[in-house]
Amino acid sequence: MYYCASKWDRFRPIAALAALIAGSLLGPASAISAQSNIVSSLEQLYSLTPSELAEGRSAELALTVLCYDADWHLLFVGGQERTGFLSPDGLGDLKPGDTVRFSGHTAAINNGFPLTNLSVAVVHHGSLPSAKRIEMPDLIATVGRWVELEARVRLAETSRGRLALSVGRAGQTCTVYVMGPLPSLDCKNYVGALIRIRGINDSVAQDGKLTKASLMVPNVTQLSVVQPSTLHLSEVPVLSIDALLNRELGPWTNAPVHINGAVNASVPGELLVLKDPTGLIRARVLQATEVAAGDRLDLWGYLEAAAEQPILADAYFEADHSGGGTVKAPAPGPELTNGTAKIVSTVAELRTMSRDRIASGVPVRIRGALLYSDPEWHLAFVHDGRAAVYAEVTQPEVCAGQFVELTGRATLAGFGLSVLPARFQVLGVTNLPAPLPADLSEVADGSLDAQWVEMRGVVRRAIAEWGHLHLSVMTRQGNFNVIVPGFAFDRPPDGLLDSRVAVRGVCGSDVNARNQVSGITLYSPSLQQVQTLQPAPKAPFAAPATPIAAVATFDPGRVSGGRVKVAGVVTLNVPGRGLYLQDESGGIHVHTPLNLATDVRPGDRVEVLGFPALGEFSPLLEEPIINNVRVGLPPAPVATTAEKILLRGTNEAMLVRLEAKLLQPVARSAQPKLIFQEGSVIFTAQLVRGRLPENVSHWRPGSVVRLTGLCTIQGAEDHSPQSFRILIPDPSGLALLQAPPVWTLREFLVLGGILGFVGLTTLSWIFALRRRVRAGTADLRASQATLQRQLEHTHTLSELGRRLNAAATPKDAALIIVEVADRLIGWDCCVFDLYSAETDLMTHVLNMDIVEGRRTECQPRFIQLPVSALARRAIVQGPQLILRESKDLGSAEGICFGDTARRSASILYVPICDGAVVIGVLSIQSYAFRAYDEGDLVTLAALADHCSGTLVRIRAHQQLVELSRQTGMTEVATGVLHNVGNVLNSVNVSVTLLLERIKDSNGARLVKITDLLREHSSDLGNFVSEDPKGRKIPAYLEQLAAVVTNSEGRSRAELEALAKNVDHIKEIVAMQQSYARVAGVVESVPAAEFVEDALRLNAGTLSRHQVEVCRDYAPDLPSLCIDKHKVLQILTNLIRNAKYACDESGRLDKKLTVSIVNGSDLVRISVADNGVGIAPEHLTRIFSHGFSTRKDGHGFGLHSGALAAKELGGTLTAHSDGPGAGATFTLELPLSHTN
């Protein structure tokens, strides 16, 4: 909290000033009401001049609390358009969103809220107002306003007790401080996320430019994540500083980079300098975390190629915990008094135990002198008279010099033994033991860890911070640190620096991440334990200056480890790295903290007091004090060569000038490393300030360059010069003397070698290409042949469908299929049979075999045969590929046709299926071994699939033809029977009349007369003349003769009529017999005769349905040489369809018109009716198979008629004006046709 308050104390005047500036920028507010001088709004308040404010006007303002944080002493009030800042001290507990009434009087207060005598009353609790939506570039125009923006998080940290973010967008960054409690999630999860922020624009603008961009956010609820982050800082790979600075600039600079190194210098909350074995880099940080020089850190940041030096912006750091971890205290064991474990009472006994035993937690109760106690840092050491042990202390009453009893559990923590947790009981006061004299070499191995020792040396650094005094003491063997607790002063005691002292304290071993000793710290209980042996010089700058070349050389009159004074001219000053000084004897590197020597410029003559330390090749000065004497010019550079630098080694830290050739192209990076060669020596150069000019990046290797800069030498193991580097102070230190020729001898040789190599490679490639071309040509030809075969197969299959559509019988289809199979696959014999599942018999269609060297169709003895074994396999199991060996041919099944003595060696058998029903089998066979393969089987199966549809169509066609024939026969039979029936009625009447006449004849009476005459034969004359009955016989016979004669005439007439009727019946039957001749016979028939015959065949039905027939025949009609049967079939169908159409129309005036027109080479016969007509959408389908407009129609008559017309070389067309308009069918026939 200390940091938060002190940080905001610095920001508070700036924020208040920003608010005032914002008020003035927003323009004058509306004038104060003339009726009242009470100030009621921020607009009025900020529009008053200083003199008006000094009048002490009354003010009552109802304002909304926008941001409140008592710990940071800040309060922002206002609304979207105007805000004000004031201290919340004494105003009570406020919450963001509260509406508060402020009452007071105006006052001219510099950099503060211009109201005094404030009284505050909360009106009501509410919510925050809506914010003005802005983008990052709008920050300069909205200073002091309540705003909302979206940006991507670059940095998130909490070192000040509040969440601090650095966000960026559109090339601009802004710092965001979030008041209130910290969020529950890890703040690093924000990094990389796109967030929406609502807060007060606390930015500072000066001269129309934004000098500081920042937002104050009330709490974390005003942050909302728009797009979560996919970035994990722990997964960003570590880069060396050298690799980072020499990496070519690009979009990667918008993402964080990760480096690992040791702290070189730091200013908390502002700047950090990190170094690794490859270089040094600055980082701009927000974290206020204290770090010491030498601490190892992991650091993430965004590389910016700044004007002076590259820097990592928006950096975040953590302590490097790789290779080790925090040692946790063991779980508390049983109470020391329960007797379950042995209690150790001496440190010596603990030291004899194994590490595993101690790590498990050993109960201890040790009495001894308290050597050191620091409750604030939880650090104490207890000495039992022979040895000491570290213990954690939290009791404030415990202090050094007391005799205490320590209880707790011993474990391993840090480097040695520790008692965690520990409880101290003060038993009294005692004297500290006598220290063990020791030097750095004796304590470096850790053997004196936690022992009370005395060490001597020269104080080289003294710092007072965090209530402790920190000393760094230099000895001949190196330096050690000293910590004195309870130091209440802000600065170290005067005269301590550079004095020779004897320090008594507890020896502590500083360890690295692997628990290895990396340094020594003496924990001295008080400043009384630091004894001055030789005071520091009172006027150190009064002493004569030591030549730079004499620093760190043997001098009996100089105190070892003490400060030395050097004087010279500054040749280079690099912030974070130090400055370089040069006198007549040589040059030296002075390591300076970040905040020291910032105003020193090259050419300044200075005096420096510092402690010598070992550098990479030559000594350097640390902990310097700089006295700027006067301003001057840098010394002239020494002209030299690379070989002289490495040969003599005397140019270390001095300005030099040399010429060298550039070896590699210049990288476009933040701090590119230039590589040069002079003679046999290769060295590097680097610009330490600014950026390389654009023309330098275009220098080509081989360019001769003059370099002017500071020489730094790197030594070998024997400290001899091994390599060096030139630090270029500014771009003027690089000058191009000679550009390389376009073509050098080396390049010519390289080019010749390349051309030779290319030539040989080309020849080899040509030879190889020729071989590949030959092989490729062969492959291409093979591919072309394969493609040709595939094209032929494709063409054959495409033609197959057209040809199969023309097949009228199964044999036609079989001939087409086996022909295509021969072209695609080849065969010696073939089988094509139809199969009936109902009878389980095969019906012969086509068998072919090679007989006497020729393919011959072989007719079987029987049309229907049982299913063979091979055919059965194909029907049940599907397509069969049978490849026989020569040894199997003797017992193999042969074909039952052709040359039955031969056996097929290669057989393909496939079923012909209509869906899942087998309707036939197809087989091709070869007498050659292995003539077929699986591909041939697939091809034959495809042919069978093509054929199946055709067979189904042919079967349906045959069934429809038979149905049509039967239907036609029924219609004809009906007409014939009707005509014959009419005649038979007359025959029946005649026969009845004849029977009746025969029944009514006088034959019986004549028999009686005959009998009477036979009785009187002896006296016939007397009987006739005398007998009364006899006398009547002649008259009776005369009358009977007349009756018989009359009856005979009428009977003869009836018999003649009966004969005529019988002849009529004979004519009807003869005519029908003449129509029933075999079709396909071509004969010459007059055109009108066709029509009349068709009309006669349908005369009965037309008469019964009362259809009027009209004839319109052209004169001189020719005869047609054509198949009469097919023509009659077509015309009969048309006349019947006309009759049906007239019946369905419901008309009383049913009319059928038949016309014949003579064309040039054809005859046109039209059949028209006044029936129901044909819809337009049906005209295009009227001749399609299966299409009919009648409910009981089968859709075959017109289809078969159109096919018959086509077979006769003619056409059949239809025309109708629509439903109810009748229809006309026209048959065009050629005068002659060759079938």
Short mmCIF file of N, CA and C in Angstrom, two decimals, residues 330-436:
data_model
loop_
_atom_site.label_atom_id
_atom_site.label_comp_id
_atom_site.label_asym_id
_atom_site.label_seq_id
_atom_site.Cartn_x
_atom_site.Cartn_y
_atom_site.Cartn_z
N PRO A 330 7.79 -28.82 6.35
CA PRO A 330 7.05 -30.07 6.53
C PRO A 330 5.80 -29.85 7.36
N ALA A 331 4.86 -30.76 7.19
CA ALA A 331 3.63 -30.67 7.98
C ALA A 331 3.97 -30.78 9.46
N PRO A 332 3.27 -30.05 10.31
CA PRO A 332 3.58 -30.11 11.76
C PRO A 332 3.51 -31.52 12.27
N GLY A 333 4.54 -31.90 13.01
CA GLY A 333 4.60 -33.24 13.57
C GLY A 333 3.87 -33.31 14.89
N PRO A 334 4.03 -34.38 15.57
CA PRO A 334 3.36 -34.52 16.88
C PRO A 334 3.97 -33.56 17.89
N GLU A 335 3.21 -33.29 18.92
CA GLU A 335 3.70 -32.39 19.97
C GLU A 335 4.99 -32.95 20.57
N LEU A 336 5.90 -32.01 20.91
CA LEU A 336 7.20 -32.44 21.42
C LEU A 336 7.07 -33.15 22.77
N THR A 337 5.95 -32.96 23.45
CA THR A 337 5.80 -33.51 24.80
C THR A 337 5.08 -34.84 24.84
N ASN A 338 4.71 -35.38 23.64
CA ASN A 338 3.94 -36.61 23.71
C ASN A 338 4.80 -37.86 23.73
N GLY A 339 6.11 -37.66 23.62
CA GLY A 339 7.02 -38.79 23.77
C GLY A 339 7.08 -39.74 22.62
N THR A 340 6.48 -39.40 21.47
CA THR A 340 6.50 -40.33 20.34
C THR A 340 7.74 -40.18 19.48
N ALA A 341 8.55 -39.12 19.68
CA ALA A 341 9.77 -38.93 18.89
C ALA A 341 10.85 -38.34 19.79
N LYS A 342 12.07 -38.68 19.48
CA LYS A 342 13.18 -38.18 20.26
C LYS A 342 13.39 -36.71 19.98
N ILE A 343 13.57 -35.92 21.03
CA ILE A 343 13.77 -34.49 20.89
C ILE A 343 15.27 -34.21 20.90
N VAL A 344 15.77 -33.54 19.85
CA VAL A 344 17.20 -33.21 19.72
C VAL A 344 17.44 -31.88 20.43
N SER A 345 18.55 -31.82 21.18
CA SER A 345 18.81 -30.62 21.98
C SER A 345 20.08 -29.90 21.58
N THR A 346 20.86 -30.43 20.61
CA THR A 346 22.09 -29.76 20.18
C THR A 346 22.12 -29.70 18.66
N VAL A 347 22.78 -28.67 18.17
CA VAL A 347 22.93 -28.51 16.72
C VAL A 347 23.88 -29.57 16.19
N ALA A 348 24.91 -29.93 16.99
CA ALA A 348 25.88 -30.93 16.53
C ALA A 348 25.19 -32.26 16.25
N GLU A 349 24.20 -32.63 17.09
CA GLU A 349 23.48 -33.89 16.86
C GLU A 349 22.68 -33.82 15.56
N LEU A 350 22.11 -32.65 15.27
CA LEU A 350 21.38 -32.49 14.00
C LEU A 350 22.30 -32.67 12.80
N ARG A 351 23.53 -32.15 12.93
CA ARG A 351 24.44 -32.21 11.79
C ARG A 351 24.90 -33.63 11.50
N THR A 352 24.78 -34.52 12.46
CA THR A 352 25.19 -35.91 12.22
C THR A 352 24.11 -36.73 11.54
N MET A 353 22.89 -36.22 11.45
CA MET A 353 21.79 -36.97 10.84
C MET A 353 21.84 -36.90 9.31
N SER A 354 21.21 -37.89 8.67
CA SER A 354 21.14 -37.92 7.20
C SER A 354 20.15 -36.88 6.69
N ARG A 355 20.30 -36.56 5.42
CA ARG A 355 19.41 -35.56 4.83
C ARG A 355 17.96 -36.05 4.81
N ASP A 356 17.76 -37.34 4.55
CA ASP A 356 16.39 -37.87 4.50
C ASP A 356 15.75 -37.79 5.88
N ARG A 357 16.55 -38.08 6.91
CA ARG A 357 16.00 -38.04 8.27
C ARG A 357 15.61 -36.60 8.63
N ILE A 358 16.47 -35.67 8.30
CA ILE A 358 16.17 -34.26 8.65
C ILE A 358 14.98 -33.77 7.82
N ALA A 359 14.92 -34.19 6.53
CA ALA A 359 13.83 -33.73 5.66
C ALA A 359 12.47 -34.18 6.17
N SER A 360 12.43 -35.28 6.97
CA SER A 360 11.16 -35.77 7.49
C SER A 360 10.67 -34.94 8.67
N GLY A 361 11.50 -34.05 9.19
CA GLY A 361 11.11 -33.20 10.31
C GLY A 361 11.52 -33.78 11.65
N VAL A 362 12.57 -33.18 12.29
CA VAL A 362 13.10 -33.68 13.55
C VAL A 362 12.72 -32.70 14.67
N PRO A 363 12.03 -33.15 15.70
CA PRO A 363 11.68 -32.23 16.80
C PRO A 363 12.94 -31.81 17.56
N VAL A 364 13.02 -30.53 17.88
CA VAL A 364 14.21 -29.99 18.58
C VAL A 364 13.75 -29.13 19.75
N ARG A 365 14.60 -29.08 20.74
CA ARG A 365 14.48 -28.12 21.85
C ARG A 365 15.92 -27.73 22.20
N ILE A 366 16.31 -26.55 21.71
CA ILE A 366 17.71 -26.11 21.82
C ILE A 366 17.76 -24.83 22.63
N ARG A 367 18.69 -24.78 23.58
CA ARG A 367 18.93 -23.57 24.36
C ARG A 367 20.26 -22.96 23.94
N GLY A 368 20.24 -21.62 23.81
CA GLY A 368 21.48 -20.96 23.43
C GLY A 368 21.29 -19.48 23.27
N ALA A 369 22.37 -18.84 22.79
CA ALA A 369 22.37 -17.39 22.61
C ALA A 369 21.76 -17.06 21.26
N LEU A 370 20.97 -16.01 21.26
CA LEU A 370 20.36 -15.55 20.02
C LEU A 370 21.34 -14.60 19.35
N LEU A 371 22.00 -15.08 18.28
CA LEU A 371 23.01 -14.27 17.60
C LEU A 371 22.39 -13.16 16.77
N TYR A 372 21.25 -13.45 16.14
CA TYR A 372 20.67 -12.49 15.19
C TYR A 372 19.15 -12.69 15.21
N SER A 373 18.43 -11.59 15.22
CA SER A 373 16.96 -11.68 15.21
C SER A 373 16.40 -10.56 14.35
N ASP A 374 15.55 -10.94 13.40
CA ASP A 374 14.91 -9.97 12.50
C ASP A 374 13.47 -10.42 12.30
N PRO A 375 12.58 -10.10 13.26
CA PRO A 375 11.18 -10.55 13.13
C PRO A 375 10.50 -10.03 11.88
N GLU A 376 10.93 -8.86 11.38
CA GLU A 376 10.28 -8.32 10.19
C GLU A 376 10.53 -9.22 8.98
N TRP A 377 11.74 -9.77 8.91
CA TRP A 377 12.07 -10.67 7.80
C TRP A 377 12.04 -12.13 8.23
N HIS A 378 11.55 -12.44 9.46
CA HIS A 378 11.36 -13.82 9.95
C HIS A 378 12.69 -14.59 9.96
N LEU A 379 13.75 -13.92 10.41
CA LEU A 379 15.08 -14.53 10.33
C LEU A 379 15.76 -14.44 11.68
N ALA A 380 16.28 -15.59 12.15
CA ALA A 380 16.99 -15.62 13.42
C ALA A 380 18.01 -16.76 13.40
N PHE A 381 19.09 -16.60 14.23
CA PHE A 381 20.11 -17.64 14.39
C PHE A 381 20.34 -17.86 15.88
N VAL A 382 20.34 -19.14 16.28
CA VAL A 382 20.54 -19.51 17.70
C VAL A 382 21.82 -20.32 17.79
N HIS A 383 22.70 -19.95 18.78
CA HIS A 383 23.99 -20.60 18.98
C HIS A 383 23.94 -21.35 20.31
N ASP A 384 24.16 -22.70 20.25
CA ASP A 384 24.05 -23.50 21.47
C ASP A 384 25.37 -23.64 22.23
N GLY A 385 26.38 -22.83 21.88
CA GLY A 385 27.69 -22.87 22.52
C GLY A 385 28.72 -23.53 21.64
N ARG A 386 28.30 -24.37 20.69
CA ARG A 386 29.26 -25.03 19.80
C ARG A 386 28.93 -24.75 18.33
N ALA A 387 27.67 -24.64 17.99
CA ALA A 387 27.27 -24.38 16.60
C ALA A 387 25.94 -23.63 16.63
N ALA A 388 25.56 -23.08 15.45
CA ALA A 388 24.34 -22.28 15.34
C ALA A 388 23.43 -22.89 14.28
N VAL A 389 22.14 -22.53 14.36
CA VAL A 389 21.14 -23.01 13.41
C VAL A 389 20.19 -21.87 13.10
N TYR A 390 19.68 -21.90 11.86
CA TYR A 390 18.70 -20.88 11.42
C TYR A 390 17.32 -21.27 11.91
N ALA A 391 16.53 -20.25 12.31
CA ALA A 391 15.15 -20.48 12.74
C ALA A 391 14.29 -19.33 12.25
N GLU A 392 13.02 -19.65 12.01
CA GLU A 392 12.06 -18.63 11.59
C GLU A 392 11.47 -17.97 12.83
N VAL A 393 11.53 -16.62 12.88
CA VAL A 393 11.08 -15.90 14.05
C VAL A 393 9.98 -14.93 13.63
N THR A 394 8.92 -14.88 14.41
CA THR A 394 7.84 -13.92 14.19
C THR A 394 7.50 -13.14 15.46
N GLN A 395 8.18 -13.48 16.58
CA GLN A 395 7.88 -12.83 17.86
C GLN A 395 8.67 -11.52 17.95
N PRO A 396 7.99 -10.38 18.01
CA PRO A 396 8.71 -9.09 18.00
C PRO A 396 9.55 -8.86 19.24
N GLU A 397 9.26 -9.53 20.36
CA GLU A 397 10.04 -9.28 21.59
C GLU A 397 11.39 -9.97 21.57
N VAL A 398 11.62 -10.83 20.61
CA VAL A 398 12.88 -11.57 20.57
C VAL A 398 13.93 -10.71 19.89
N CYS A 399 15.13 -10.59 20.50
CA CYS A 399 16.20 -9.77 19.93
C CYS A 399 17.54 -10.42 20.22
N ALA A 400 18.55 -9.98 19.48
CA ALA A 400 19.89 -10.55 19.62
C ALA A 400 20.44 -10.26 21.02
N GLY A 401 21.25 -11.25 21.56
CA GLY A 401 21.85 -11.11 22.87
C GLY A 401 21.04 -11.78 23.96
N GLN A 402 19.87 -12.31 23.63
CA GLN A 402 19.05 -13.00 24.63
C GLN A 402 19.42 -14.47 24.66
N PHE A 403 19.20 -15.07 25.86
CA PHE A 403 19.36 -16.51 26.01
C PHE A 403 17.95 -17.10 25.90
N VAL A 404 17.78 -17.97 24.91
CA VAL A 404 16.43 -18.42 24.58
C VAL A 404 16.39 -19.93 24.51
N GLU A 405 15.15 -20.46 24.58
CA GLU A 405 14.91 -21.87 24.31
C GLU A 405 14.10 -21.95 23.01
N LEU A 406 14.66 -22.66 22.03
CA LEU A 406 14.04 -22.78 20.71
C LEU A 406 13.40 -24.15 20.58
N THR A 407 12.12 -24.18 20.28
CA THR A 407 11.42 -25.44 20.01
C THR A 407 10.79 -25.39 18.63
N GLY A 408 10.74 -26.54 18.00
CA GLY A 408 10.17 -26.62 16.65
C GLY A 408 10.61 -27.90 15.98
N ARG A 409 10.61 -27.89 14.68
CA ARG A 409 11.04 -29.05 13.90
C ARG A 409 12.11 -28.62 12.92
N ALA A 410 13.21 -29.37 12.96
CA ALA A 410 14.32 -29.08 12.06
C ALA A 410 14.06 -29.73 10.70
N THR A 411 14.43 -29.02 9.67
CA THR A 411 14.29 -29.54 8.30
C THR A 411 15.36 -28.90 7.45
N LEU A 412 15.33 -29.24 6.16
CA LEU A 412 16.28 -28.66 5.21
C LEU A 412 15.57 -27.54 4.46
N ALA A 413 16.13 -26.34 4.48
CA ALA A 413 15.58 -25.21 3.75
C ALA A 413 16.74 -24.32 3.34
N GLY A 414 16.73 -23.91 2.08
CA GLY A 414 17.85 -23.13 1.59
C GLY A 414 19.09 -23.98 1.51
N PHE A 415 20.20 -23.49 2.14
CA PHE A 415 21.46 -24.22 2.02
C PHE A 415 21.66 -25.23 3.14
N GLY A 416 21.16 -24.92 4.33
CA GLY A 416 21.47 -25.78 5.48
C GLY A 416 20.25 -26.08 6.31
N LEU A 417 20.52 -26.28 7.62
CA LEU A 417 19.46 -26.64 8.55
C LEU A 417 18.61 -25.43 8.89
N SER A 418 17.32 -25.72 9.12
CA SER A 418 16.38 -24.67 9.51
C SER A 418 15.37 -25.27 10.47
N VAL A 419 14.91 -24.44 11.40
CA VAL A 419 13.85 -24.86 12.32
C VAL A 419 12.57 -24.14 11.90
N LEU A 420 11.63 -24.92 11.38
CA LEU A 420 10.36 -24.38 10.86
C LEU A 420 9.22 -25.30 11.29
N PRO A 421 8.13 -24.81 11.90
CA PRO A 421 8.05 -23.47 12.51
C PRO A 421 8.81 -23.46 13.84
N ALA A 422 9.07 -22.27 14.35
CA ALA A 422 9.89 -22.14 15.57
C ALA A 422 9.14 -21.31 16.61
N ARG A 423 9.39 -21.65 17.89
CA ARG A 423 8.83 -20.88 18.99
C ARG A 423 9.96 -20.59 19.97
N PHE A 424 10.08 -19.30 20.33
CA PHE A 424 11.16 -18.84 21.21
C PHE A 424 10.59 -18.51 22.60
N GLN A 425 11.35 -18.97 23.59
CA GLN A 425 11.06 -18.58 24.97
C GLN A 425 12.31 -17.91 25.54
N VAL A 426 12.17 -16.63 25.91
CA VAL A 426 13.30 -15.86 26.42
C VAL A 426 13.57 -16.27 27.85
N LEU A 427 14.79 -16.74 28.09
CA LEU A 427 15.18 -17.19 29.43
C LEU A 427 16.04 -16.17 30.15
N GLY A 428 16.67 -15.26 29.38
CA GLY A 428 17.53 -14.27 30.01
C GLY A 428 18.35 -13.56 28.98
N VAL A 429 19.45 -12.91 29.46
CA VAL A 429 20.35 -12.17 28.58
C VAL A 429 21.73 -12.78 28.70
N THR A 430 22.45 -12.80 27.59
CA THR A 430 23.77 -13.40 27.59
C THR A 430 24.67 -12.62 26.67
N ASN A 431 25.97 -12.92 26.72
CA ASN A 431 26.94 -12.29 25.84
C ASN A 431 27.07 -13.10 24.56
N LEU A 432 27.36 -12.39 23.47
CA LEU A 432 27.59 -13.06 22.20
C LEU A 432 28.93 -13.76 22.24
N PRO A 433 29.06 -14.89 21.58
CA PRO A 433 30.34 -15.61 21.62
C PRO A 433 31.41 -14.87 20.82
N ALA A 434 32.64 -15.29 21.04
CA ALA A 434 33.74 -14.70 20.28
C ALA A 434 33.67 -15.18 18.84
N PRO A 435 33.84 -14.26 17.87
CA PRO A 435 33.71 -14.66 16.46
C PRO A 435 34.92 -15.44 15.99
N LEU A 436 34.69 -16.23 14.95
CA LEU A 436 35.78 -16.94 14.29
C LEU A 436 36.33 -16.06 13.18
#
